[in-house]
Short mmCIF file of C-alpha atoms in Angstrom, two decimals:
data_model
loop_
_atom_site.label_atom_id
_atom_site.label_comp_id
_atom_site.label_asym_id
_atom_site.label_seq_id
_atom_site.Cartn_x
_atom_site.Cartn_y
_atom_site.Cartn_z
CA MET A 1 -76.02 -131.78 4.52
CA ARG A 2 -76.60 -133.30 1.24
CA ASP A 3 -73.14 -132.63 0.00
CA VAL A 4 -71.62 -134.09 3.18
CA ALA A 5 -73.64 -137.32 2.58
CA ARG A 6 -72.60 -137.58 -0.92
CA LYS A 7 -69.00 -137.42 -0.14
CA ILE A 8 -69.20 -140.56 2.24
CA PRO A 9 -69.12 -143.83 0.21
CA SER A 10 -72.45 -145.45 1.02
CA GLY A 11 -70.67 -148.73 2.16
CA LEU A 12 -69.34 -146.85 4.94
CA LEU A 13 -72.69 -145.32 5.96
CA PRO A 14 -73.95 -148.33 8.19
CA TRP A 15 -70.82 -148.27 10.17
CA ILE A 16 -70.71 -144.75 11.27
CA ILE A 17 -73.31 -145.10 14.23
CA PRO A 18 -71.72 -148.38 15.69
CA LEU A 19 -68.30 -146.90 15.30
CA GLY A 20 -69.12 -143.71 16.54
CA GLY A 21 -70.83 -145.29 19.54
CA ILE A 22 -67.57 -147.34 20.35
CA GLY A 23 -65.42 -144.31 20.02
CA ALA A 24 -67.64 -142.45 22.46
CA TRP A 25 -67.73 -145.27 24.93
CA LEU A 26 -63.86 -145.53 24.64
CA ALA A 27 -63.60 -141.80 25.22
CA VAL A 28 -65.83 -141.92 28.27
CA SER A 29 -63.91 -145.06 29.59
CA GLN A 30 -60.58 -143.32 29.19
CA THR A 31 -61.54 -140.15 31.30
CA GLY A 32 -62.43 -142.61 34.20
CA LEU A 33 -65.51 -140.43 35.03
CA VAL A 34 -67.87 -143.45 35.00
CA PRO A 35 -66.93 -146.28 37.35
CA THR A 36 -66.17 -149.77 35.47
CA TYR A 37 -68.90 -151.65 37.49
CA LEU A 38 -71.50 -149.42 35.64
CA LEU A 39 -69.57 -149.27 32.27
CA PRO A 40 -66.72 -151.53 31.79
CA HIS A 41 -63.78 -150.50 29.67
CA PRO A 42 -64.27 -151.71 25.94
CA MET A 43 -60.84 -153.46 26.03
CA GLU A 44 -62.29 -155.26 29.14
CA VAL A 45 -65.42 -156.15 27.26
CA ALA A 46 -63.19 -157.38 24.32
CA ASN A 47 -61.13 -159.40 26.49
CA ALA A 48 -64.10 -161.06 28.29
CA GLY A 49 -65.72 -161.72 24.85
CA TYR A 50 -62.50 -163.35 23.50
CA TYR A 51 -62.34 -165.77 26.52
CA TYR A 52 -65.98 -166.32 26.43
CA VAL A 53 -65.73 -167.29 22.75
CA PHE A 54 -62.40 -168.80 22.19
CA GLY A 55 -61.25 -169.71 25.72
CA THR A 56 -60.47 -173.33 26.81
CA PRO A 57 -63.37 -174.37 29.04
CA GLY A 58 -62.18 -174.61 32.67
CA THR A 59 -59.40 -171.99 32.49
CA ALA A 60 -61.52 -169.18 33.69
CA PRO A 61 -65.20 -168.78 34.50
CA TYR A 62 -67.25 -168.62 31.41
CA ALA A 63 -64.27 -169.48 29.34
CA GLY A 64 -65.38 -171.32 26.02
CA ARG A 65 -68.99 -171.41 27.07
CA PHE A 66 -70.19 -169.63 24.00
CA ALA A 67 -70.52 -172.77 21.77
CA GLY A 68 -72.72 -174.40 24.14
CA ASP A 69 -74.76 -171.46 24.94
CA LEU A 70 -75.08 -170.61 21.33
CA SER A 71 -76.46 -174.11 20.36
CA ALA A 72 -78.80 -174.09 23.36
CA SER A 73 -80.26 -170.64 22.34
CA LEU A 74 -80.40 -171.44 18.58
CA ILE A 75 -82.43 -174.71 19.21
CA ARG A 76 -84.83 -172.66 21.39
CA VAL A 77 -85.09 -169.95 18.94
CA GLY A 78 -85.36 -172.37 15.92
CA CYS A 79 -88.01 -174.58 17.59
CA GLY A 80 -90.01 -171.79 18.76
CA PHE A 81 -89.91 -169.82 15.48
CA LEU A 82 -90.85 -172.99 13.57
CA ILE A 83 -93.84 -173.57 15.78
CA ALA A 84 -94.94 -169.91 15.08
CA VAL A 85 -94.47 -170.47 11.30
CA LEU A 86 -96.32 -173.45 11.29
CA LEU A 87 -99.35 -171.94 13.07
CA GLY A 88 -98.94 -168.40 11.85
CA LEU A 89 -98.66 -168.77 8.18
CA PRO A 90 -101.56 -171.08 7.46
CA LEU A 91 -103.93 -169.46 9.80
CA GLY A 92 -102.81 -165.93 8.63
CA VAL A 93 -103.18 -166.92 4.97
CA LEU A 94 -106.74 -168.54 5.80
CA SER A 95 -108.02 -165.55 7.63
CA GLY A 96 -106.88 -163.07 4.92
CA ARG A 97 -108.79 -164.86 2.17
CA LEU A 98 -111.74 -166.36 4.15
CA PRO A 99 -113.97 -163.76 6.04
CA ALA A 100 -115.42 -166.50 8.33
CA VAL A 101 -111.90 -167.63 9.44
CA GLN A 102 -111.23 -163.87 10.03
CA ARG A 103 -114.29 -163.55 12.00
CA LEU A 104 -113.58 -166.46 14.01
CA LEU A 105 -109.85 -165.77 14.90
CA GLY A 106 -109.49 -162.09 14.36
CA ALA A 107 -110.86 -160.66 17.61
CA SER A 108 -109.29 -163.42 19.87
CA ILE A 109 -105.98 -163.02 18.39
CA ASN A 110 -105.94 -159.25 18.60
CA GLY A 111 -107.05 -159.55 22.14
CA LEU A 112 -104.35 -161.88 22.91
CA ARG A 113 -101.79 -159.64 21.12
CA ALA A 114 -102.62 -156.77 23.62
CA VAL A 115 -101.35 -158.77 26.47
CA PRO A 116 -97.66 -157.92 26.94
CA GLY A 117 -95.51 -161.02 26.33
CA ILE A 118 -93.77 -160.49 29.56
CA SER A 119 -96.88 -161.14 31.61
CA TRP A 120 -97.05 -164.62 30.23
CA LEU A 121 -93.74 -165.38 31.91
CA PRO A 122 -95.10 -166.34 35.27
CA LEU A 123 -97.99 -168.39 33.87
CA ALA A 124 -95.38 -170.07 31.47
CA MET A 125 -93.12 -171.09 34.35
CA VAL A 126 -96.13 -172.45 36.25
CA TRP A 127 -97.26 -174.58 33.28
CA PHE A 128 -94.00 -175.58 31.80
CA GLY A 129 -91.48 -175.09 34.53
CA ILE A 130 -88.03 -173.42 34.31
CA GLY A 131 -86.32 -174.16 31.13
CA THR A 132 -86.46 -174.93 27.53
CA ARG A 133 -90.20 -175.45 27.38
CA THR A 134 -91.15 -172.13 28.93
CA THR A 135 -88.67 -170.50 26.41
CA LEU A 136 -90.23 -172.21 23.58
CA PHE A 137 -93.60 -171.15 24.54
CA LEU A 138 -92.65 -167.57 24.83
CA VAL A 139 -90.73 -167.62 21.63
CA ALA A 140 -93.54 -169.21 19.63
CA LEU A 141 -96.21 -166.99 21.19
CA ALA A 142 -94.31 -163.71 20.62
CA ALA A 143 -93.35 -164.49 16.83
CA PHE A 144 -96.82 -165.96 16.07
CA PHE A 145 -98.35 -162.61 15.83
CA PRO A 146 -96.28 -160.76 13.44
CA ILE A 147 -96.23 -163.89 11.22
CA TYR A 148 -99.94 -164.33 11.37
CA LEU A 149 -100.80 -160.59 10.90
CA ASN A 150 -98.56 -160.16 8.01
CA ALA A 151 -99.57 -163.32 6.22
CA ALA A 152 -103.31 -162.28 6.75
CA ALA A 153 -102.63 -158.82 5.34
CA GLY A 154 -100.56 -160.20 2.34
CA ALA A 155 -103.31 -162.80 1.41
CA ARG A 156 -105.91 -160.10 1.68
CA GLN A 157 -104.37 -157.58 -0.56
CA VAL A 158 -103.86 -160.23 -3.45
CA ASP A 159 -105.71 -159.18 -6.37
CA PRO A 160 -108.77 -161.15 -6.97
CA LEU A 161 -108.02 -160.83 -10.72
CA LEU A 162 -104.90 -163.05 -10.37
CA LEU A 163 -107.02 -165.87 -8.58
CA GLN A 164 -109.67 -165.44 -11.42
CA ALA A 165 -107.01 -165.61 -13.90
CA GLY A 166 -105.52 -168.64 -12.28
CA ALA A 167 -109.02 -170.45 -12.17
CA MET A 168 -109.48 -169.61 -15.84
CA LEU A 169 -106.06 -171.13 -16.87
CA GLY A 170 -107.41 -174.28 -15.40
CA VAL A 171 -105.50 -174.37 -12.11
CA SER A 172 -106.48 -176.59 -9.35
CA ARG A 173 -107.44 -175.25 -5.91
CA SER A 174 -104.29 -176.37 -4.19
CA ARG A 175 -102.10 -175.26 -7.07
CA LEU A 176 -103.89 -171.91 -6.81
CA VAL A 177 -102.60 -171.44 -3.35
CA LEU A 178 -98.98 -172.56 -3.80
CA SER A 179 -98.51 -170.99 -7.21
CA ILE A 180 -100.62 -167.83 -7.02
CA LEU A 181 -101.78 -166.82 -3.51
CA LEU A 182 -98.43 -167.55 -1.81
CA PRO A 183 -96.21 -165.87 -4.43
CA ALA A 184 -98.48 -162.89 -4.42
CA SER A 185 -98.45 -162.38 -0.69
CA MET A 186 -94.74 -163.14 -0.38
CA SER A 187 -93.53 -159.68 0.30
CA HIS A 188 -95.89 -159.32 3.24
CA ILE A 189 -95.04 -162.95 4.48
CA LEU A 190 -91.44 -162.24 4.26
CA THR A 191 -91.93 -159.12 6.38
CA GLY A 192 -93.82 -161.14 8.94
CA LEU A 193 -91.12 -163.83 9.17
CA ARG A 194 -88.34 -161.30 9.67
CA LEU A 195 -90.30 -159.46 12.37
CA GLY A 196 -91.24 -162.90 13.96
CA LEU A 197 -87.54 -163.97 13.93
CA GLY A 198 -86.40 -160.66 15.38
CA ILE A 199 -88.82 -160.92 18.27
CA SER A 200 -87.93 -164.58 18.66
CA TRP A 201 -84.46 -163.41 20.00
CA ALA A 202 -86.07 -160.83 22.24
CA TYR A 203 -88.27 -163.44 23.95
CA LEU A 204 -85.52 -166.12 23.95
CA VAL A 205 -83.54 -163.87 26.41
CA LEU A 206 -86.69 -163.30 28.43
CA GLY A 207 -87.36 -166.98 28.55
CA GLU A 208 -83.69 -167.69 29.55
CA LEU A 209 -83.65 -165.00 32.21
CA SER A 210 -86.04 -167.23 34.19
CA GLY A 211 -83.12 -169.18 35.29
CA VAL A 212 -81.92 -171.93 32.65
CA PRO A 213 -78.47 -173.21 33.10
CA ASN A 214 -77.30 -172.44 29.53
CA GLY A 215 -78.11 -170.02 26.68
CA LEU A 216 -77.15 -166.52 25.80
CA GLY A 217 -79.71 -165.04 27.85
CA ALA A 218 -78.84 -167.26 30.81
CA VAL A 219 -75.26 -165.95 30.64
CA ILE A 220 -76.35 -162.31 30.67
CA MET A 221 -78.42 -163.03 33.82
CA ASP A 222 -75.88 -165.10 35.47
CA ALA A 223 -73.02 -162.76 34.74
CA ARG A 224 -75.14 -159.84 36.28
CA MET A 225 -75.66 -161.80 39.36
CA VAL A 226 -71.81 -162.46 39.87
CA GLY A 227 -71.05 -158.80 39.08
CA ARG A 228 -69.49 -159.52 35.65
CA ILE A 229 -70.93 -156.56 34.03
CA ASP A 230 -68.26 -156.91 31.04
CA LEU A 231 -69.88 -160.25 30.25
CA VAL A 232 -73.26 -158.79 30.18
CA VAL A 233 -72.27 -156.22 27.64
CA VAL A 234 -70.59 -159.28 25.65
CA GLY A 235 -73.93 -161.17 25.65
CA ILE A 236 -75.63 -157.99 24.42
CA ILE A 237 -73.36 -157.55 21.57
CA LEU A 238 -73.34 -161.22 20.70
CA ILE A 239 -77.15 -161.42 20.75
CA ALA A 240 -77.34 -158.29 18.34
CA ALA A 241 -74.81 -159.73 15.93
CA ILE A 242 -76.45 -163.16 15.93
CA GLY A 243 -79.82 -161.60 15.50
CA ARG A 244 -78.80 -159.72 12.58
CA LEU A 245 -77.02 -162.66 11.07
CA SER A 246 -80.04 -164.88 11.51
CA ASP A 247 -82.09 -162.16 9.68
CA GLN A 248 -79.79 -162.36 6.79
CA LEU A 249 -79.77 -165.94 6.77
CA LEU A 250 -83.50 -166.00 6.59
CA LYS A 251 -83.41 -163.50 3.72
CA ALA A 252 -81.01 -165.65 1.85
CA PHE A 253 -82.97 -168.92 2.45
CA MET A 254 -86.07 -167.45 1.28
CA ARG A 255 -84.29 -165.88 -1.79
CA CYS A 256 -82.92 -169.50 -2.48
CA CYS A 257 -86.22 -171.19 -2.06
CA PHE A 258 -88.79 -168.79 -3.74
CA LYS A 259 -88.76 -167.30 -7.05
CA SER A 260 -91.12 -164.67 -5.82
CA VAL A 261 -88.84 -163.34 -3.25
CA ARG A 262 -85.73 -163.19 -5.55
CA ARG A 263 -87.78 -161.43 -8.09
CA MET A 264 -90.23 -159.21 -5.98
CA ALA A 265 -88.94 -158.39 -2.57
CA MET B 1 -128.70 -148.62 -43.54
CA LEU B 2 -125.35 -149.92 -44.07
CA LEU B 3 -125.02 -152.18 -41.15
CA GLN B 4 -127.29 -155.20 -41.65
CA GLU B 5 -129.66 -156.01 -38.57
CA ARG B 6 -129.81 -159.68 -37.98
CA LYS B 7 -132.41 -159.83 -35.41
CA THR B 8 -133.82 -157.70 -32.87
CA ASN B 9 -133.97 -157.76 -29.08
CA GLY B 10 -137.78 -158.41 -29.17
CA MET B 11 -137.28 -161.75 -31.01
CA THR B 12 -135.77 -163.76 -28.12
CA ASN B 13 -137.45 -166.89 -29.04
CA ALA B 14 -135.88 -166.88 -32.60
CA GLN B 15 -133.88 -169.99 -33.51
CA PRO B 16 -130.24 -169.26 -33.55
CA PRO B 17 -129.19 -169.83 -37.19
CA LEU B 18 -126.96 -172.87 -36.99
CA HIS B 19 -125.66 -172.45 -40.39
CA ASP B 20 -125.20 -168.96 -41.15
CA ALA B 21 -124.59 -168.33 -44.85
CA ASN B 22 -123.04 -164.92 -44.10
CA GLY B 23 -120.60 -166.06 -41.54
CA PRO B 24 -117.14 -165.82 -42.57
CA HIS B 25 -116.15 -169.37 -41.59
CA GLY B 26 -119.58 -171.01 -41.54
CA GLY B 27 -120.16 -173.93 -38.92
CA ARG B 28 -122.10 -174.27 -35.74
CA SER B 29 -122.54 -172.30 -32.69
CA VAL B 30 -119.76 -172.64 -30.15
CA LEU B 31 -121.55 -170.49 -27.71
CA GLU B 32 -125.13 -170.13 -26.83
CA VAL B 33 -126.73 -167.59 -24.56
CA LYS B 34 -130.44 -168.20 -23.97
CA ASP B 35 -132.56 -165.66 -22.28
CA LEU B 36 -129.82 -164.71 -19.68
CA GLY B 37 -130.51 -162.43 -16.70
CA ARG B 38 -128.41 -161.31 -13.79
CA VAL B 39 -129.68 -159.50 -10.72
CA PHE B 40 -127.27 -157.74 -8.37
CA HIS B 41 -128.22 -157.10 -4.86
CA TRP B 42 -127.24 -153.64 -3.39
CA ASN B 43 -127.99 -153.48 0.35
CA GLY B 44 -131.34 -154.99 0.25
CA SER B 45 -132.71 -153.95 -3.16
CA ALA B 46 -132.36 -156.08 -6.07
CA LYS B 47 -131.11 -154.45 -9.39
CA PRO B 48 -131.37 -156.20 -12.71
CA VAL B 49 -128.17 -155.74 -14.61
CA LEU B 50 -128.68 -157.93 -17.47
CA GLU B 51 -132.17 -159.06 -18.81
CA GLY B 52 -133.31 -161.39 -21.58
CA ILE B 53 -129.88 -161.64 -23.31
CA THR B 54 -130.04 -164.16 -26.15
CA PHE B 55 -127.46 -164.81 -28.88
CA ASP B 56 -125.20 -167.28 -30.15
CA VAL B 57 -121.68 -167.20 -31.54
CA THR B 58 -120.57 -169.29 -34.51
CA ARG B 59 -117.28 -171.10 -34.46
CA GLY B 60 -114.54 -168.75 -35.77
CA GLU B 61 -116.75 -165.70 -35.49
CA LEU B 62 -115.38 -162.33 -33.93
CA VAL B 63 -118.39 -160.80 -32.11
CA CYS B 64 -118.13 -157.27 -30.42
CA LEU B 65 -120.22 -156.35 -27.52
CA LEU B 66 -120.66 -152.68 -27.86
CA GLY B 67 -122.04 -150.51 -25.20
CA ARG B 68 -121.60 -147.56 -22.98
CA SER B 69 -120.16 -147.94 -19.62
CA GLY B 70 -122.71 -149.42 -17.18
CA CYS B 71 -124.59 -151.41 -19.77
CA GLY B 72 -123.30 -154.73 -18.14
CA LYS B 73 -121.24 -155.93 -20.91
CA THR B 74 -118.31 -156.66 -18.79
CA THR B 75 -120.87 -158.66 -16.29
CA LEU B 76 -121.86 -160.44 -19.33
CA LEU B 77 -118.34 -161.41 -20.01
CA LYS B 78 -117.77 -162.59 -16.65
CA LEU B 79 -120.65 -164.65 -16.93
CA LEU B 80 -119.36 -166.25 -20.09
CA ALA B 81 -116.10 -166.89 -18.26
CA GLY B 82 -117.89 -168.43 -15.22
CA PHE B 83 -116.82 -165.87 -12.78
CA LEU B 84 -120.25 -165.17 -12.05
CA SER B 85 -123.29 -167.21 -12.30
CA PRO B 86 -126.55 -166.35 -14.07
CA THR B 87 -129.70 -165.44 -12.16
CA THR B 88 -131.90 -166.72 -15.02
CA GLY B 89 -131.34 -168.24 -18.37
CA GLU B 90 -128.73 -170.63 -19.87
CA LEU B 91 -125.17 -170.38 -21.12
CA LEU B 92 -123.88 -173.26 -23.30
CA VAL B 93 -120.28 -173.86 -24.60
CA ASP B 94 -120.51 -176.70 -27.30
CA GLY B 95 -123.82 -177.46 -25.82
CA ASP B 96 -122.60 -177.87 -22.30
CA PRO B 97 -123.66 -175.60 -19.46
CA ILE B 98 -121.04 -173.13 -18.03
CA LYS B 99 -120.36 -173.74 -14.36
CA ARG B 100 -117.12 -172.45 -13.36
CA PRO B 101 -113.99 -170.73 -14.93
CA GLY B 102 -112.20 -172.89 -17.14
CA PRO B 103 -109.41 -173.08 -19.83
CA ASP B 104 -112.21 -173.54 -22.63
CA ARG B 105 -113.33 -169.79 -22.15
CA CYS B 106 -110.10 -167.81 -21.53
CA MET B 107 -110.24 -164.24 -20.80
CA VAL B 108 -107.92 -161.28 -21.48
CA PHE B 109 -108.53 -158.60 -18.97
CA GLN B 110 -108.42 -154.96 -19.23
CA GLU B 111 -106.14 -154.70 -16.21
CA ASP B 112 -102.77 -156.26 -15.84
CA ALA B 113 -103.49 -159.70 -14.67
CA LEU B 114 -100.13 -161.25 -15.34
CA PHE B 115 -98.25 -162.92 -12.58
CA ALA B 116 -95.52 -160.45 -11.60
CA TRP B 117 -93.13 -163.16 -10.12
CA LEU B 118 -92.97 -165.01 -13.53
CA THR B 119 -91.08 -164.07 -16.46
CA VAL B 120 -93.01 -163.60 -19.81
CA GLU B 121 -92.03 -167.30 -20.86
CA GLU B 122 -93.19 -168.64 -17.37
CA ASN B 123 -96.55 -166.72 -17.63
CA ILE B 124 -97.10 -168.08 -21.16
CA ALA B 125 -96.44 -171.65 -19.92
CA PHE B 126 -98.51 -171.30 -16.66
CA GLY B 127 -101.61 -172.79 -17.94
CA LEU B 128 -99.72 -175.60 -19.62
CA ASN B 129 -97.82 -176.72 -16.45
CA GLY B 130 -100.79 -178.44 -14.88
CA ARG B 131 -101.37 -180.52 -17.86
CA LYS B 132 -99.54 -183.84 -18.37
CA SER B 133 -97.49 -182.81 -21.36
CA GLY B 134 -93.66 -183.13 -21.08
CA LYS B 135 -91.19 -180.34 -20.59
CA ALA B 136 -89.87 -180.34 -24.03
CA ALA B 137 -93.30 -180.16 -25.42
CA ILE B 138 -94.25 -177.25 -23.23
CA HIS B 139 -91.10 -175.40 -24.10
CA GLN B 140 -91.79 -175.90 -27.90
CA GLU B 141 -95.50 -174.58 -27.44
CA VAL B 142 -94.31 -171.53 -25.51
CA ASP B 143 -91.70 -170.81 -28.33
CA ARG B 144 -94.19 -170.98 -30.90
CA TYR B 145 -96.70 -168.62 -29.05
CA LEU B 146 -93.91 -166.19 -28.33
CA ALA B 147 -93.17 -166.00 -31.74
CA LEU B 148 -96.80 -165.50 -32.73
CA VAL B 149 -97.19 -162.44 -30.44
CA GLY B 150 -93.78 -161.21 -31.26
CA LEU B 151 -92.00 -161.32 -27.93
CA ARG B 152 -89.13 -163.90 -28.72
CA ASP B 153 -86.61 -161.45 -27.39
CA PHE B 154 -88.33 -160.78 -24.18
CA ARG B 155 -88.96 -164.17 -22.90
CA GLY B 156 -86.67 -163.70 -19.81
CA TYR B 157 -88.33 -160.24 -18.72
CA LEU B 158 -90.66 -159.83 -15.82
CA PRO B 159 -94.13 -158.20 -16.42
CA GLY B 160 -92.86 -155.08 -14.39
CA GLU B 161 -89.99 -154.72 -16.95
CA ILE B 162 -92.16 -154.43 -20.19
CA SER B 163 -94.76 -152.08 -21.64
CA GLY B 164 -98.45 -152.11 -21.32
CA GLY B 165 -98.81 -153.36 -25.00
CA MET B 166 -96.25 -156.09 -24.22
CA LYS B 167 -98.07 -157.22 -21.24
CA GLN B 168 -101.46 -157.60 -23.23
CA ARG B 169 -99.37 -159.69 -25.74
CA VAL B 170 -98.27 -161.93 -22.96
CA ALA B 171 -101.90 -161.98 -21.66
CA LEU B 172 -102.95 -163.00 -25.13
CA ALA B 173 -100.30 -165.78 -25.58
CA ARG B 174 -101.04 -167.25 -22.13
CA VAL B 175 -104.59 -167.84 -22.96
CA LEU B 176 -104.22 -168.73 -26.72
CA ILE B 177 -101.68 -171.55 -25.86
CA LEU B 178 -104.61 -173.35 -24.05
CA LYS B 179 -106.60 -173.28 -27.36
CA PRO B 180 -109.86 -172.00 -25.72
CA LYS B 181 -112.98 -172.71 -27.48
CA VAL B 182 -114.00 -169.05 -26.98
CA LEU B 183 -111.54 -166.08 -26.28
CA LEU B 184 -113.16 -163.58 -24.06
CA MET B 185 -111.61 -160.06 -24.18
CA ASP B 186 -112.78 -157.20 -21.86
CA GLU B 187 -111.70 -153.85 -23.33
CA PRO B 188 -108.20 -155.30 -23.52
CA PHE B 189 -106.62 -152.42 -25.25
CA GLY B 190 -108.46 -149.61 -23.47
CA ALA B 191 -105.62 -148.82 -21.42
CA LEU B 192 -103.02 -148.42 -24.15
CA ASP B 193 -102.00 -145.40 -26.19
CA SER B 194 -103.75 -145.09 -29.58
CA GLN B 195 -100.67 -146.18 -31.64
CA THR B 196 -100.28 -149.23 -29.51
CA ARG B 197 -103.91 -150.10 -29.70
CA GLU B 198 -103.86 -150.09 -33.30
CA GLU B 199 -100.93 -152.29 -33.31
CA MET B 200 -102.67 -154.82 -30.87
CA GLN B 201 -105.74 -154.59 -33.05
CA ASP B 202 -103.93 -155.76 -36.08
CA LEU B 203 -102.09 -158.35 -34.24
CA LEU B 204 -105.37 -159.74 -32.97
CA LEU B 205 -106.94 -159.88 -36.31
CA GLN B 206 -103.80 -161.50 -37.64
CA LEU B 207 -103.86 -164.20 -34.93
CA TRP B 208 -107.60 -164.71 -35.33
CA LYS B 209 -107.04 -165.59 -39.05
CA GLU B 210 -103.96 -167.82 -38.30
CA LEU B 211 -105.30 -169.65 -35.54
CA SER B 212 -109.22 -169.44 -36.32
CA ILE B 213 -110.17 -168.46 -32.91
CA THR B 214 -113.81 -167.63 -31.65
CA ILE B 215 -113.77 -164.26 -30.10
CA VAL B 216 -116.39 -162.32 -27.97
CA PHE B 217 -114.66 -158.71 -27.54
CA VAL B 218 -116.19 -156.08 -25.26
CA THR B 219 -115.71 -152.58 -26.05
CA HIS B 220 -117.08 -149.07 -25.87
CA ASP B 221 -115.26 -147.82 -28.90
CA VAL B 222 -117.13 -147.73 -32.20
CA GLU B 223 -114.06 -147.70 -34.37
CA GLU B 224 -112.66 -150.72 -32.60
CA ALA B 225 -115.95 -152.65 -33.02
CA LEU B 226 -116.09 -151.87 -36.63
CA LEU B 227 -112.38 -152.68 -37.27
CA LEU B 228 -112.72 -155.96 -35.70
CA ALA B 229 -116.02 -157.50 -35.72
CA ASP B 230 -117.97 -159.76 -37.96
CA ARG B 231 -120.97 -159.07 -35.83
CA ILE B 232 -121.73 -156.28 -33.14
CA LEU B 233 -124.16 -156.70 -30.52
CA VAL B 234 -125.09 -153.18 -29.25
CA MET B 235 -126.11 -153.13 -25.60
CA ASP B 236 -128.69 -150.92 -23.75
CA ARG B 237 -128.32 -150.14 -20.25
CA ASN B 238 -130.71 -150.28 -17.25
CA PRO B 239 -131.18 -153.02 -17.55
CA GLY B 240 -128.57 -154.23 -19.89
CA ARG B 241 -130.24 -155.81 -23.03
CA ILE B 242 -129.10 -156.35 -26.50
CA ARG B 243 -130.63 -153.74 -28.68
CA SER B 244 -129.47 -154.64 -32.13
CA ASP B 245 -127.31 -157.41 -33.61
CA LEU B 246 -125.60 -156.01 -36.53
CA ARG B 247 -123.30 -157.66 -39.28
CA VAL B 248 -120.66 -155.71 -40.50
CA PRO B 249 -120.44 -156.21 -44.27
CA LEU B 250 -116.96 -154.59 -44.66
CA SER B 251 -114.42 -156.80 -46.38
CA ARG B 252 -111.14 -157.21 -44.78
CA PRO B 253 -108.41 -155.87 -44.25
CA ARG B 254 -110.40 -152.86 -43.09
CA ALA B 255 -109.03 -149.15 -43.21
CA ARG B 256 -110.15 -146.88 -40.69
CA ASP B 257 -110.17 -144.08 -43.22
CA GLU B 258 -112.29 -145.65 -46.06
CA ASP B 259 -115.48 -143.69 -46.77
CA GLU B 260 -117.56 -146.93 -46.02
CA PHE B 261 -115.99 -147.28 -42.74
CA LEU B 262 -116.63 -143.71 -41.75
CA SER B 263 -120.31 -143.71 -42.80
CA MET B 264 -120.75 -146.89 -40.78
CA SER B 265 -119.00 -145.53 -37.71
CA ARG B 266 -121.49 -142.41 -37.94
CA GLU B 267 -124.42 -144.88 -38.20
CA LEU B 268 -123.09 -146.94 -35.40
CA ARG B 269 -122.64 -143.83 -33.27
CA ALA B 270 -126.38 -142.95 -33.85
CA VAL B 271 -127.36 -146.40 -32.83
CA LEU B 272 -125.45 -146.19 -29.69
CA ARG B 273 -126.86 -142.81 -28.90
CA LEU B 274 -130.63 -143.95 -29.29
#
């Protein structure tokens, strides 16, 4: 096994499973054993994807809607994620360092975390109606937990010696947080942000399934109702690709902004 | 008796000699510890860790706190640094009471306490950055201290990329650059191999001479204390007290294999065993 693994260039490794999956899909579709309303042919999907992304609006159903759906979804994910970061990071760092804050928040947050996100959907629809605000609420709620928990874990594991060293070197309290506490917790914080952004996409789709007119999740739900299963698959593939891309962008952004990410994570 | 007793633990009210003729640099006390006590609380019961500690350190003096583990020598150093506050007694630096950690009493820790995300150079500059000196001035200062500790070629390295001895050089430079009134060292070379330790001891003595620093150095190593110290404070445990305050009459530079050094180390070992 090891010899086999050594012969394959490592740049190729990540592609083996997706390409294998597409190959198997192609093979199954060619045999015609599975009806296309359950599993459309890859070419059909590629075609639908092409029209959805590059088609001229109006020439066919869903043609060229991608840009509008994408920007609607990006705004929802971006704002929801931002709310989660603005709440989760400071609260997490505080409860990681201050036992009083941990005691105050810990039990409640863990209790809320145990509630499956999907069970918030009905309540959110009652509170915020169908549309962007419900989606924002769900995304922010879901992304909050990993960001909060990892920031808390990161801040907690910072060696007190580093903070002592900082105090001894004459650093003010605010600089202590910015130039020692945050960099020293950075690898945990980054993990929390990446998990949070990942789950943001999941909850985006959930929020958009509730019947908003545009967005990538909305397209999936819409296409299912009119029986365009090929477009459902297109939506899934696009969300996977964009989710991955946004993770890479997040990492690049953090690298760009923080020495501690460049040098440690 | 080769080592000279200065005063004993019983004489806690004795006036500190303000102008000690025996002192290598002379001058007045920069650090005064008066009847210091510290109690730790362990689930309900109070345990005195330090009791009736009184001593003073003259400017430019190199004082070693020598004692076996558990005698409270690290606690004493933390009190001097301001990381802990005393239960009783007084701690003065240049006549001002110690209240919190500050750059006038810098510590070199036994463990690695460098900022892992900053380069050697940035670690050394860290304490200067908050001050109002210009970038060029900071750069020049950092250059000087990089050279002093012999790390010029390693300025761009991260702490994770250099050896334990080099890390302690960085730790030394980042506090010396702040020109502390007292340099506190908590078994700083304890984790190093013996060859590196000797190198670091030589470097410390050289810097001490060059920069005329005042140093309080904690160690459990008799040879290290004899090699470095003007004075050795031998500590007892349970509770931690100063048993004897000994002046080391050896001339510098000292050699570890001289007869005098060896007989003094035998003597000091006997004192430590009491």
